[in-house]
Amino acid sequence: MELSGLEKDIYELFLEEDELNAHQKIQTLRQFLLNPDIVDPTPRLVGSKIEAADAYLQEQFALKDKIVMFVNGYIEGVIRGEHTILDKLHLPPDVSVKVIEGSVNIDDRATIQRELKESSGKILLVVSGQTADVGVDFSAGEGVYFYNEPWNKSSKDQQTSRVYREGLKDDVEAPTSIATGTIEEGIH
């Protein structure tokens, strides 16, 4: 996935910003890639990463009913709070969106897992990677999508295994959206 010309220009400006320490620069660059609305200079810019996720999910919902999308690291402004990426997805109207992240209590998480398993409708389950720990079962999902890469392979394997279980009829693919020429490519 390529950044648009405007995104590349803004990305370069952040790279050249001397007032940010290394940690702040990495955080700003990653947040910009995940949802440009998080970073003030980019109001209402729909990022290429969001567009790529939107296209992929539309394609998958034409074939499958239940997709689990993992978002790792930066949750605020991406899947929680105002101006999230979820507001920018153009999912089919019959797709129900459910979110599990740190502020969702254990009872609500269990309800969402049960809905994923028992519902006959289309569901996009968006999960903070940090909440995909032991005991979580998303095996009713028919596909996995990583909006961004976890920091290490074992985390990605653990998250994928929450969906993939022995006895599934079909293989579970787990693509990751990576913005080329950016910090994400280096992390991947």
Steps between C-alpha positions, in 0.01 A plus 500: 500500500640841400443833671343779298719794397352717777556227758864462389554875534350510851694187600825665389416812703460285810831324426676837478337639819790585733291584808393138551718247678537154340214343698262790419596483133433126477168542679394789275599318181311183601192694608501695175505176302223340709262798486611843376225666706698421817771744388381862488641615160291244312128558573261297285780330302394142435828313505608241248512241778132563580413481130692171466319353803168619363561339159623175654205472740246574226658229285503250789139568606392407148644154575483457879272587789736548794832685495724571799721810460783554745633847579823507698650770717323828443130459579387852592385680186532178299224275642403693816398863543411760242573486127596132497583305188171315547316820402689498169431143392228453240387155606190339355191608700438146626838484679487545876817648653609385846806628687701340777765720660624566853199699622249229401414302813532123525124434481465709183801321350333164568177625341687615189682165472166318531344724232791425268447128552119488489398777262401413145567859388813676379732626773821700498666445837769761564736393777780682678789256473576556867164344595551179297650303785448154649142375502378718214318308227422662166495167314167582337689756292553406138780745436763706677635840403782684673447874467852537630775261597557404865850570631608134478417177319388316814231764562378464141497121530305522826245738350458285189454190715199664668322457168670193354402178673544136401204367308426817303368428152721753323843648558503837673701764318645781711623787280649815650468851362854642471568851366807473279787742554395567860586398854248215465712335235796508737297348784367227273 
